[in-house]
């Protein structure tokens, strides 16, 4: 069993665009090396050396999940290697993998804080002296989930089994420990499930898949254990859950694992829960930026329509989890509504998590800042690192994976899900072709596609028509367009205009075996004024500006003190203009009274230090 739609892996997609490629290059040259440097400086790598007995010392960092940052960086570095080999990075990874292997106990156990000092316990984080007795907060299973994901990436990138063998040995220990006739427990932070499924995909060994299923199915079963409640999505069996609750990253990883289980086991009984939770999020709990997990209280989902702007949490990791989940929902269903959410999150609330320079980060991603309140763990702007460094390390592994979100394949159908200049090789049992995309998306809406079939097959090209291009910014009514644009998407096939019939967000174009085909897509790029559902009280009487997939915001650096007094009338006509401050960026300008107001894409904000900012402002 597998997902009916397969993503085309990054290794087959060569990005050549001016938007993602420079950012992926910065991730390669800055974010990944910087992350490893911070892991060295903060003792995260030393923890493995100390656990191995290769260095004197005590566990030197703050949280029990600090090992996971090293694993996430290895995952990111592996994708970097896969895209372009770098012998020095390969050797560096070998050295880190050596320390990880040296730290691993003989039976496969791996958790530096406990190996270094099993007497450390005492508070909530560290838990009890014995292994596996502090699963609620100790992150023993969370950490190794990231180890498994890193091992899979490292194996695919290098062909080496060094990290994979460490991961498998650990996973076998976990499988000997947990299960129906063994320890009945669940991880306090979901993540191991996704990792185990990756190990299953590599090895074909069913017990990894079964263990992932056990951990997911065990949640909320009160007959067997004391439940941990909503924060951990452990309040009722997962199939009965209908609302998004609790810690948003935990939830996003759980929902991703449920989608994986449906795909790989054929157990579709997870789907009613997934469908209903997804609607709950998208219709009532998601920011216009795609950010989720609005509440600072527990980094968690709030009540429906509880979407504060200044206090928004919208953690970068939760945006990443939202993308993971929505891609899986698309791969299961072929429905473009999932890509509408994915694209919104990707270009806005996820990309905002990393600075243009690649070495400054947001943990929360608010939609308003007064320029002073220290919303970002001690500062009112981006920070270079956090004691809890989950977001920077997550960004480092996410960015190089972006090319894998562009295409999907199902038998003779090629889905084009995201638009960016690239060349991709598609080789499956049914298809053998090269596709070229040329576009300046997200700044312009024209996309040129050239397809060259090496083996002439019937081919169906599924072109995604983003919801925003037909005045539907999100599935549902949480956000609507105040000034619906008249222009509709247009498509030309070999110069002939066709009438696009949009089905589940796609136009399906049958291409009957011609060697070469040219397709042109025109998406209307008018500026849209977006209004929130009336139940989002904070946004009453306000609008946000969007152009293409990008949500815009106003910064003090461009507009001075008037940020809190901005207003746009129905007659004001904002225009997209080349920015003078950010190269290659289209900003939005309009005149209010005698003032010229400027908006920049939300993801770019706070690249100029502490600064007032707002997404929503008075208007119609
Ligand atoms: O608990 C591990 C990670 O730290 C979570 O995913 C983040 O939300 C942060 O709390
Ligand atoms: Zn995070």
mmCIF file of N, CA and C and ligand atoms in Angstrom, residues 65 139 142 189 247 249-250 299 315 363 388 390, ligand 1:
data_model
loop_
_atom_site.group_PDB
_atom_site.id
_atom_site.type_symbol
_atom_site.label_atom_id
_atom_site.label_comp_id
_atom_site.label_asym_id
_atom_site.label_seq_id
_atom_site.Cartn_x
_atom_site.Cartn_y
_atom_site.Cartn_z
ATOM 1 N N UNK A 65 15.011 17.677 24.894
ATOM 2 C CA UNK A 65 14.912 17.386 23.460
ATOM 3 C C UNK A 65 16.020 18.064 22.657
ATOM 4 N N UNK A 139 10.572 13.362 26.309
ATOM 5 C CA UNK A 139 10.916 13.403 24.880
ATOM 6 C C UNK A 139 11.819 12.258 24.417
ATOM 7 N N UNK A 142 10.258 11.211 21.165
ATOM 8 C CA UNK A 142 10.307 12.336 20.215
ATOM 9 C C UNK A 142 11.708 12.455 19.614
ATOM 10 N N UNK A 189 5.114 13.665 23.016
ATOM 11 C CA UNK A 189 5.190 14.529 21.836
ATOM 12 C C UNK A 189 5.294 13.618 20.623
ATOM 13 N N UNK A 247 -1.301 21.170 21.884
ATOM 14 C CA UNK A 247 -0.038 21.675 21.339
ATOM 15 C C UNK A 247 -0.021 21.454 19.822
ATOM 16 N N UNK A 249 2.251 21.678 17.316
ATOM 17 C CA UNK A 249 3.264 20.876 16.608
ATOM 18 C C UNK A 249 2.982 19.396 16.856
ATOM 19 N N UNK A 250 2.707 19.073 18.111
ATOM 20 C CA UNK A 250 2.353 17.684 18.426
ATOM 21 C C UNK A 250 1.196 17.233 17.535
ATOM 22 N N UNK A 299 1.451 26.742 23.597
ATOM 23 C CA UNK A 299 1.816 26.678 22.171
ATOM 24 C C UNK A 299 0.722 25.919 21.407
ATOM 25 N N UNK A 315 3.646 29.205 15.873
ATOM 26 C CA UNK A 315 5.052 28.782 15.899
ATOM 27 C C UNK A 315 5.527 28.338 14.513
ATOM 28 N N UNK A 363 10.381 32.369 16.405
ATOM 29 C CA UNK A 363 9.738 31.182 16.997
ATOM 30 C C UNK A 363 8.229 31.423 16.868
ATOM 31 N N UNK A 388 15.357 26.870 23.536
ATOM 32 C CA UNK A 388 14.578 25.816 22.881
ATOM 33 C C UNK A 388 14.671 26.114 21.384
ATOM 34 N N UNK A 390 13.965 24.506 18.594
ATOM 35 C CA UNK A 390 13.225 23.655 17.649
ATOM 36 C C UNK A 390 13.007 24.329 16.302
HETATM 37 O O1 LIG B 1 8.863 19.931 22.600
HETATM 38 C C1 LIG B 1 9.695 19.973 21.460
HETATM 39 C C2 LIG B 1 9.451 21.237 20.680
HETATM 40 O O2 LIG B 1 9.786 22.361 21.483
HETATM 41 C C3 LIG B 1 8.024 21.480 20.277
HETATM 42 O O3 LIG B 1 7.660 20.864 19.092
HETATM 43 C C4 LIG B 1 7.985 22.951 20.181
HETATM 44 O O4 LIG B 1 6.671 23.474 20.178
HETATM 45 C C5 LIG B 1 8.788 23.382 21.381
HETATM 46 O O5 LIG B 1 8.012 23.354 22.533
#
